[in-house]
mmCIF file with all atom_site columns, C-alpha atoms in Angstrom:
data_model
loop_
_atom_site.group_PDB
_atom_site.id
_atom_site.type_symbol
_atom_site.label_atom_id
_atom_site.label_alt_id
_atom_site.label_comp_id
_atom_site.label_asym_id
_atom_site.label_entity_id
_atom_site.label_seq_id
_atom_site.pdbx_PDB_ins_code
_atom_site.Cartn_x
_atom_site.Cartn_y
_atom_site.Cartn_z
_atom_site.occupancy
_atom_site.B_iso_or_equiv
_atom_site.pdbx_formal_charge
_atom_site.auth_seq_id
_atom_site.auth_comp_id
_atom_site.auth_asym_id
_atom_site.auth_atom_id
_atom_site.pdbx_PDB_model_num
ATOM 1   C CA . MET A 1 1   ? 12.301  -0.711  18.326  1.00 38.00 ? 184 MET A CA 1
ATOM 2   C CA . GLU A 1 2   ? 10.849  -4.766  17.914  1.00 42.00 ? 185 GLU A CA 1
ATOM 3   C CA . THR A 1 3   ? 10.661  -6.503  15.053  1.00 41.00 ? 186 THR A CA 1
ATOM 4   C CA . GLU A 1 4   ? 8.482   -9.123  13.888  1.00 44.00 ? 187 GLU A CA 1
ATOM 5   C CA . ILE A 1 5   ? 8.399   -11.032 10.944  1.00 40.00 ? 188 ILE A CA 1
ATOM 6   C CA . VAL A 1 6   ? 4.958   -12.915 9.551   1.00 43.00 ? 189 VAL A CA 1
ATOM 7   C CA . LEU A 1 7   ? 4.695   -14.610 6.516   1.00 40.00 ? 190 LEU A CA 1
ATOM 8   C CA . VAL A 1 8   ? 1.433   -14.124 4.133   1.00 43.00 ? 191 VAL A CA 1
ATOM 9   C CA . GLU A 1 9   ? 0.863   -15.285 1.285   1.00 45.00 ? 192 GLU A CA 1
ATOM 10  C CA . GLY A 1 10  ? 4.708   -16.609 0.199   1.00 42.00 ? 193 GLY A CA 1
ATOM 11  C CA . HIS A 1 11  ? 5.225   -12.601 1.098   1.00 43.00 ? 194 HIS A CA 1
ATOM 12  C CA . ILE A 1 12  ? 7.374   -11.346 4.417   1.00 43.00 ? 195 ILE A CA 1
ATOM 13  C CA . LEU A 1 13  ? 5.995   -8.578  6.403   1.00 48.00 ? 196 LEU A CA 1
ATOM 14  C CA . ARG A 1 14  ? 8.047   -7.446  9.365   1.00 50.00 ? 197 ARG A CA 1
ATOM 15  C CA . GLY A 1 15  ? 6.235   -6.143  11.946  1.00 51.00 ? 198 GLY A CA 1
ATOM 16  C CA . LYS A 1 16  ? 7.334   -2.778  13.935  1.00 48.00 ? 199 LYS A CA 1
ATOM 17  C CA . ASP A 1 17  ? 6.270   -0.755  16.807  1.00 54.00 ? 200 ASP A CA 1
ATOM 18  C CA . ALA A 1 18  ? 7.628   2.538   15.073  1.00 50.00 ? 201 ALA A CA 1
ATOM 19  C CA . LEU A 1 19  ? 5.856   4.131   12.100  1.00 51.00 ? 202 LEU A CA 1
ATOM 20  C CA . PRO A 1 20  ? 7.885   2.740   9.058   1.00 51.00 ? 203 PRO A CA 1
ATOM 21  C CA . SER A 1 21  ? 6.491   5.264   6.819   1.00 56.00 ? 204 SER A CA 1
ATOM 22  C CA . ASP A 1 22  ? 6.172   8.923   5.273   1.00 67.00 ? 205 ASP A CA 1
ATOM 23  C CA . TYR A 1 23  ? 2.530   8.488   4.893   1.00 81.00 ? 206 TYR A CA 1
ATOM 24  C CA . LEU A 1 24  ? -0.526  6.919   6.228   1.00 81.00 ? 207 LEU A CA 1
ATOM 25  C CA . ILE A 1 25  ? -3.926  6.927   5.432   1.00 83.00 ? 208 ILE A CA 1
ATOM 26  C CA . LYS A 1 26  ? -6.921  5.963   7.563   1.00 84.00 ? 209 LYS A CA 1
ATOM 27  C CA . ILE A 1 27  ? -10.097 4.614   5.847   1.00 84.00 ? 210 ILE A CA 1
ATOM 28  C CA . LYS A 1 28  ? -13.440 3.836   7.346   1.00 78.00 ? 211 LYS A CA 1
ATOM 29  C CA . HIS A 1 29  ? -13.479 -0.079  6.038   1.00 62.00 ? 212 HIS A CA 1
ATOM 30  C CA . SER A 1 30  ? -16.892 0.328   5.154   1.00 61.00 ? 213 SER A CA 1
ATOM 31  C CA . SER A 1 31  ? -15.820 3.225   2.756   1.00 56.00 ? 214 SER A CA 1
ATOM 32  C CA . LEU A 1 32  ? -13.388 0.847   0.880   1.00 60.00 ? 215 LEU A CA 1
ATOM 33  C CA . GLY A 1 33  ? -16.514 -1.390  0.102   1.00 56.00 ? 216 GLY A CA 1
ATOM 34  C CA . GLN A 1 34  ? -18.661 1.103   -0.706  1.00 53.00 ? 217 GLN A CA 1
ATOM 35  C CA . LEU A 1 35  ? -16.798 2.709   -3.484  1.00 45.00 ? 218 LEU A CA 1
ATOM 36  C CA . THR A 1 36  ? -18.147 3.348   -6.841  1.00 45.00 ? 219 THR A CA 1
ATOM 37  C CA . SER A 1 37  ? -15.054 2.792   -8.448  1.00 55.00 ? 220 SER A CA 1
ATOM 38  C CA . ASP A 1 38  ? -12.406 -0.015  -8.133  1.00 79.00 ? 221 ASP A CA 1
ATOM 39  C CA . LYS A 1 39  ? -10.076 1.949   -6.195  1.00 84.00 ? 222 LYS A CA 1
ATOM 40  C CA . TYR A 1 40  ? -9.488  4.119   -3.510  1.00 86.00 ? 223 TYR A CA 1
ATOM 41  C CA . CYS A 1 41  ? -6.876  7.178   -3.948  1.00 90.00 ? 224 CYS A CA 1
ATOM 42  C CA . SER A 1 42  ? -5.222  9.236   -1.379  1.00 91.00 ? 225 SER A CA 1
ATOM 43  C CA . ASP A 1 43  ? -4.678  13.171  -1.726  1.00 92.00 ? 226 ASP A CA 1
ATOM 44  C CA . ILE A 1 44  ? -1.624  13.938  -2.882  1.00 94.00 ? 227 ILE A CA 1
ATOM 45  C CA . PHE A 1 45  ? 1.703   14.058  -0.750  1.00 91.00 ? 228 PHE A CA 1
ATOM 46  C CA . VAL A 1 46  ? 5.352   14.934  -1.065  1.00 90.00 ? 229 VAL A CA 1
ATOM 47  C CA . VAL A 1 47  ? 8.086   12.378  -0.394  1.00 88.00 ? 230 VAL A CA 1
ATOM 48  C CA . GLY A 1 48  ? 11.607  12.924  -1.845  1.00 86.00 ? 231 GLY A CA 1
ATOM 49  C CA . GLY A 1 49  ? 10.560  15.746  -3.865  1.00 89.00 ? 232 GLY A CA 1
ATOM 50  C CA . PHE A 1 50  ? 7.976   14.253  -6.101  1.00 92.00 ? 233 PHE A CA 1
ATOM 51  C CA . LYS A 1 51  ? 4.405   14.375  -5.778  1.00 94.00 ? 234 LYS A CA 1
ATOM 52  C CA . TRP A 1 52  ? 2.846   11.050  -4.880  1.00 94.00 ? 235 TRP A CA 1
ATOM 53  C CA . ILE A 1 53  ? -0.685  9.441   -4.561  1.00 95.00 ? 236 ILE A CA 1
ATOM 54  C CA . LEU A 1 54  ? -0.987  6.063   -2.776  1.00 94.00 ? 237 LEU A CA 1
ATOM 55  C CA . CYS A 1 55  ? -3.731  3.651   -4.269  1.00 94.00 ? 238 CYS A CA 1
ATOM 56  C CA . ILE A 1 56  ? -5.902  1.117   -2.777  1.00 92.00 ? 239 ILE A CA 1
ATOM 57  C CA . TYR A 1 57  ? -7.280  -1.084  -4.511  1.00 91.00 ? 240 TYR A CA 1
ATOM 58  C CA . PRO A 1 58  ? -10.432 -2.888  -2.068  1.00 88.00 ? 241 PRO A CA 1
ATOM 59  C CA . THR A 1 59  ? -11.242 -6.082  -4.274  1.00 86.00 ? 242 THR A CA 1
ATOM 60  C CA . GLY A 1 60  ? -7.852  -6.336  -6.042  1.00 88.00 ? 243 GLY A CA 1
ATOM 61  C CA . CYS A 1 61  ? -6.450  -4.553  -9.466  1.00 88.00 ? 244 CYS A CA 1
ATOM 62  C CA . LYS A 1 62  ? -8.406  -5.269  -12.620 1.00 86.00 ? 245 LYS A CA 1
ATOM 63  C CA . SER A 1 63  ? -5.944  -4.414  -15.107 1.00 86.00 ? 246 SER A CA 1
ATOM 64  C CA . LYS A 1 64  ? -3.453  -7.160  -13.448 1.00 86.00 ? 247 LYS A CA 1
ATOM 65  C CA . ASN A 1 65  ? -6.289  -9.730  -13.402 1.00 88.00 ? 248 ASN A CA 1
ATOM 66  C CA . VAL A 1 66  ? -5.786  -9.748  -9.383  1.00 88.00 ? 249 VAL A CA 1
ATOM 67  C CA . GLU A 1 67  ? -9.078  -11.068 -7.273  1.00 85.00 ? 250 GLU A CA 1
ATOM 68  C CA . ASP A 1 68  ? -9.578  -11.661 -3.675  1.00 87.00 ? 251 ASP A CA 1
ATOM 69  C CA . HIS A 1 69  ? -6.602  -9.802  -2.568  1.00 90.00 ? 252 HIS A CA 1
ATOM 70  C CA . ILE A 1 70  ? -5.960  -6.050  -1.760  1.00 91.00 ? 253 ILE A CA 1
ATOM 71  C CA . SER A 1 71  ? -3.873  -4.358  -4.449  1.00 93.00 ? 254 SER A CA 1
ATOM 72  C CA . ILE A 1 72  ? -1.842  -1.262  -3.402  1.00 94.00 ? 255 ILE A CA 1
ATOM 73  C CA . SER A 1 73  ? 0.173   0.984   -5.321  1.00 95.00 ? 256 SER A CA 1
ATOM 74  C CA . LEU A 1 74  ? 1.894   4.420   -5.306  1.00 95.00 ? 257 LEU A CA 1
ATOM 75  C CA . LYS A 1 75  ? 1.517   6.512   -8.310  1.00 96.00 ? 258 LYS A CA 1
ATOM 76  C CA . LEU A 1 76  ? 3.729   9.805   -9.564  1.00 96.00 ? 259 LEU A CA 1
ATOM 77  C CA . ALA A 1 77  ? 1.037   12.541  -9.366  1.00 95.00 ? 260 ALA A CA 1
ATOM 78  C CA . ASP A 1 78  ? 2.661   15.473  -11.028 1.00 91.00 ? 261 ASP A CA 1
ATOM 79  C CA . THR A 1 79  ? 5.287   14.960  -13.656 1.00 91.00 ? 262 THR A CA 1
ATOM 80  C CA . SER A 1 80  ? 4.964   18.387  -15.215 1.00 90.00 ? 263 SER A CA 1
ATOM 81  C CA . SER A 1 81  ? 8.392   19.619  -13.861 1.00 89.00 ? 264 SER A CA 1
ATOM 82  C CA . LEU A 1 82  ? 10.391  16.113  -15.199 1.00 91.00 ? 265 LEU A CA 1
ATOM 83  C CA . PRO A 1 83  ? 12.433  16.754  -18.619 1.00 92.00 ? 266 PRO A CA 1
ATOM 84  C CA . LEU A 1 84  ? 10.776  14.145  -21.227 1.00 92.00 ? 267 LEU A CA 1
ATOM 85  C CA . GLY A 1 85  ? 11.743  10.740  -21.592 1.00 93.00 ? 268 GLY A CA 1
ATOM 86  C CA . PHE A 1 86  ? 12.837  11.067  -17.542 1.00 94.00 ? 269 PHE A CA 1
ATOM 87  C CA . GLU A 1 87  ? 13.010  7.800   -15.479 1.00 95.00 ? 270 GLU A CA 1
ATOM 88  C CA . LEU A 1 88  ? 12.802  7.757   -11.854 1.00 94.00 ? 271 LEU A CA 1
ATOM 89  C CA . LYS A 1 89  ? 13.899  5.156   -10.143 1.00 94.00 ? 272 LYS A CA 1
ATOM 90  C CA . VAL A 1 90  ? 12.347  3.972   -6.743  1.00 92.00 ? 273 VAL A CA 1
ATOM 91  C CA . ILE A 1 91  ? 12.422  1.630   -3.851  1.00 89.00 ? 274 ILE A CA 1
ATOM 92  C CA . PHE A 1 92  ? 9.006   1.847   -1.957  1.00 89.00 ? 275 PHE A CA 1
ATOM 93  C CA . ASN A 1 93  ? 7.509   0.274   1.390   1.00 87.00 ? 276 ASN A CA 1
ATOM 94  C CA . PHE A 1 94  ? 3.958   -0.410  1.691   1.00 91.00 ? 277 PHE A CA 1
ATOM 95  C CA . PHE A 1 95  ? 2.360   -1.161  5.484   1.00 89.00 ? 278 PHE A CA 1
ATOM 96  C CA . LEU A 1 96  ? -0.887  -1.905  6.808   1.00 91.00 ? 279 LEU A CA 1
ATOM 97  C CA . TYR A 1 97  ? -1.211  -1.146  10.732  1.00 91.00 ? 280 TYR A CA 1
ATOM 98  C CA . ASN A 1 98  ? -2.108  -4.154  13.303  1.00 91.00 ? 281 ASN A CA 1
ATOM 99  C CA . GLN A 1 99  ? -4.554  -2.628  15.839  1.00 91.00 ? 282 GLN A CA 1
ATOM 100 C CA . ASP A 1 100 ? -4.740  -5.163  18.105  1.00 92.00 ? 283 ASP A CA 1
ATOM 101 C CA . GLN A 1 101 ? -1.037  -5.759  18.153  1.00 90.00 ? 284 GLN A CA 1
ATOM 102 C CA . ASN A 1 102 ? 0.221   -1.760  17.661  1.00 89.00 ? 285 ASN A CA 1
ATOM 103 C CA . LYS A 1 103 ? 2.498   -2.520  14.861  1.00 87.00 ? 286 LYS A CA 1
ATOM 104 C CA . TYR A 1 104 ? 2.907   -1.638  11.538  1.00 85.00 ? 287 TYR A CA 1
ATOM 105 C CA . TYR A 1 105 ? 3.334   -4.602  8.900   1.00 84.00 ? 288 TYR A CA 1
ATOM 106 C CA . SER A 1 106 ? 5.299   -3.393  5.754   1.00 82.00 ? 289 SER A CA 1
ATOM 107 C CA . TYR A 1 107 ? 5.784   -5.150  2.604   1.00 78.00 ? 290 TYR A CA 1
ATOM 108 C CA . GLN A 1 108 ? 9.007   -4.932  1.975   1.00 72.00 ? 291 GLN A CA 1
ATOM 109 C CA . ASP A 1 109 ? 11.578  -6.375  -1.769  1.00 70.00 ? 292 ASP A CA 1
ATOM 110 C CA . MET A 1 110 ? 13.918  -3.890  -1.892  1.00 79.00 ? 293 MET A CA 1
ATOM 111 C CA . ARG A 1 111 ? 13.596  -3.860  -5.558  1.00 88.00 ? 294 ARG A CA 1
ATOM 112 C CA . VAL A 1 112 ? 14.160  -0.695  -7.256  1.00 93.00 ? 295 VAL A CA 1
ATOM 113 C CA . ARG A 1 113 ? 11.209  0.447   -9.118  1.00 94.00 ? 296 ARG A CA 1
ATOM 114 C CA . HIS A 1 114 ? 11.405  2.545   -12.479 1.00 96.00 ? 297 HIS A CA 1
ATOM 115 C CA . TYR A 1 115 ? 9.006   5.150   -13.201 1.00 96.00 ? 298 TYR A CA 1
ATOM 116 C CA . ASN A 1 116 ? 8.810   6.974   -16.679 1.00 96.00 ? 299 ASN A CA 1
ATOM 117 C CA . GLU A 1 117 ? 5.972   8.553   -18.590 1.00 94.00 ? 300 GLU A CA 1
ATOM 118 C CA . LEU A 1 118 ? 4.520   5.180   -19.606 1.00 95.00 ? 301 LEU A CA 1
ATOM 119 C CA . LYS A 1 119 ? 4.658   3.886   -16.298 1.00 96.00 ? 302 LYS A CA 1
ATOM 120 C CA . LEU A 1 120 ? 3.628   6.258   -13.435 1.00 97.00 ? 303 LEU A CA 1
ATOM 121 C CA . GLU A 1 121 ? 1.864   3.558   -11.110 1.00 96.00 ? 304 GLU A CA 1
ATOM 122 C CA . LEU A 1 122 ? 3.596   0.405   -9.533  1.00 95.00 ? 305 LEU A CA 1
ATOM 123 C CA . GLY A 1 123 ? 2.674   -1.440  -6.766  1.00 94.00 ? 306 GLY A CA 1
ATOM 124 C CA . ILE A 1 124 ? 1.863   -4.497  -5.154  1.00 93.00 ? 307 ILE A CA 1
ATOM 125 C CA . PRO A 1 125 ? -1.077  -6.803  -7.013  1.00 93.00 ? 308 PRO A CA 1
ATOM 126 C CA . LYS A 1 126 ? -1.504  -9.113  -4.316  1.00 92.00 ? 309 LYS A CA 1
ATOM 127 C CA . PHE A 1 127 ? -0.739  -6.909  -0.939  1.00 92.00 ? 310 PHE A CA 1
ATOM 128 C CA . ILE A 1 128 ? -2.772  -9.231  1.052   1.00 91.00 ? 311 ILE A CA 1
ATOM 129 C CA . ASP A 1 129 ? -6.005  -11.669 0.519   1.00 89.00 ? 312 ASP A CA 1
ATOM 130 C CA . ILE A 1 130 ? -9.084  -10.067 1.326   1.00 88.00 ? 313 ILE A CA 1
ATOM 131 C CA . LYS A 1 131 ? -10.257 -12.880 3.770   1.00 90.00 ? 314 LYS A CA 1
ATOM 132 C CA . THR A 1 132 ? -6.911  -12.392 6.330   1.00 90.00 ? 315 THR A CA 1
ATOM 133 C CA . PHE A 1 133 ? -7.312  -8.503  6.063   1.00 89.00 ? 316 PHE A CA 1
ATOM 134 C CA . VAL A 1 134 ? -11.443 -8.495  7.181   1.00 86.00 ? 317 VAL A CA 1
ATOM 135 C CA . ASP A 1 135 ? -11.295 -11.193 9.467   1.00 88.00 ? 318 ASP A CA 1
ATOM 136 C CA . GLN A 1 136 ? -11.253 -9.097  12.532  1.00 86.00 ? 319 GLN A CA 1
ATOM 137 C CA . GLU A 1 137 ? -9.095  -12.098 14.600  1.00 91.00 ? 320 GLU A CA 1
ATOM 138 C CA . ASN A 1 138 ? -6.337  -10.158 12.269  1.00 90.00 ? 321 ASN A CA 1
ATOM 139 C CA . GLY A 1 139 ? -6.478  -6.872  13.972  1.00 92.00 ? 322 GLY A CA 1
ATOM 140 C CA . TYR A 1 140 ? -6.289  -4.845  10.713  1.00 91.00 ? 323 TYR A CA 1
ATOM 141 C CA . VAL A 1 141 ? -10.104 -3.806  10.729  1.00 89.00 ? 324 VAL A CA 1
ATOM 142 C CA . ILE A 1 142 ? -11.060 -2.777  13.770  1.00 87.00 ? 325 ILE A CA 1
ATOM 143 C CA . SER A 1 143 ? -14.224 -0.409  14.556  1.00 86.00 ? 326 SER A CA 1
ATOM 144 C CA . ASP A 1 144 ? -14.616 -0.186  11.050  1.00 84.00 ? 327 ASP A CA 1
ATOM 145 C CA . LYS A 1 145 ? -10.804 1.691   10.312  1.00 88.00 ? 328 LYS A CA 1
ATOM 146 C CA . CYS A 1 146 ? -8.178  0.329   8.761   1.00 89.00 ? 329 CYS A CA 1
ATOM 147 C CA . VAL A 1 147 ? -4.500  2.129   8.161   1.00 90.00 ? 330 VAL A CA 1
ATOM 148 C CA . PHE A 1 148 ? -2.368  1.843   5.057   1.00 92.00 ? 331 PHE A CA 1
ATOM 149 C CA . GLY A 1 149 ? 0.801   3.266   4.480   1.00 90.00 ? 332 GLY A CA 1
ATOM 150 C CA . ALA A 1 150 ? 3.642   4.140   2.044   1.00 89.00 ? 333 ALA A CA 1
#
């Protein structure tokens, strides 16, 4: 497996040939642009025995005052089986598929994230700038389709 490292907005993205995730979502790019809300959320999926939702903010996470970037986050979908005062420590990895190069570019910072009753959604406010994402030369959006993963 070949790994390539790319620097985008000061963040290291590692390109791999193999799928580096437990969940991926294929989206019509026009669906992102035609959202009536400010975010696009996946169906619930299970990883590590917990239920998750992958959320993509196509024009940035407004609560973090982010514009001109796509924000991405992982939301804990079901806490009913967790005890009161729970803390869940997670290291997650997000990726964006480059369809031209057939590589998965992942954002890895390897920080432990702490989920609890007050923090059910955590992520990367500036995952990729919109201009870079939509530029056909970069290969992230091909035939109106893009692929994200966690």
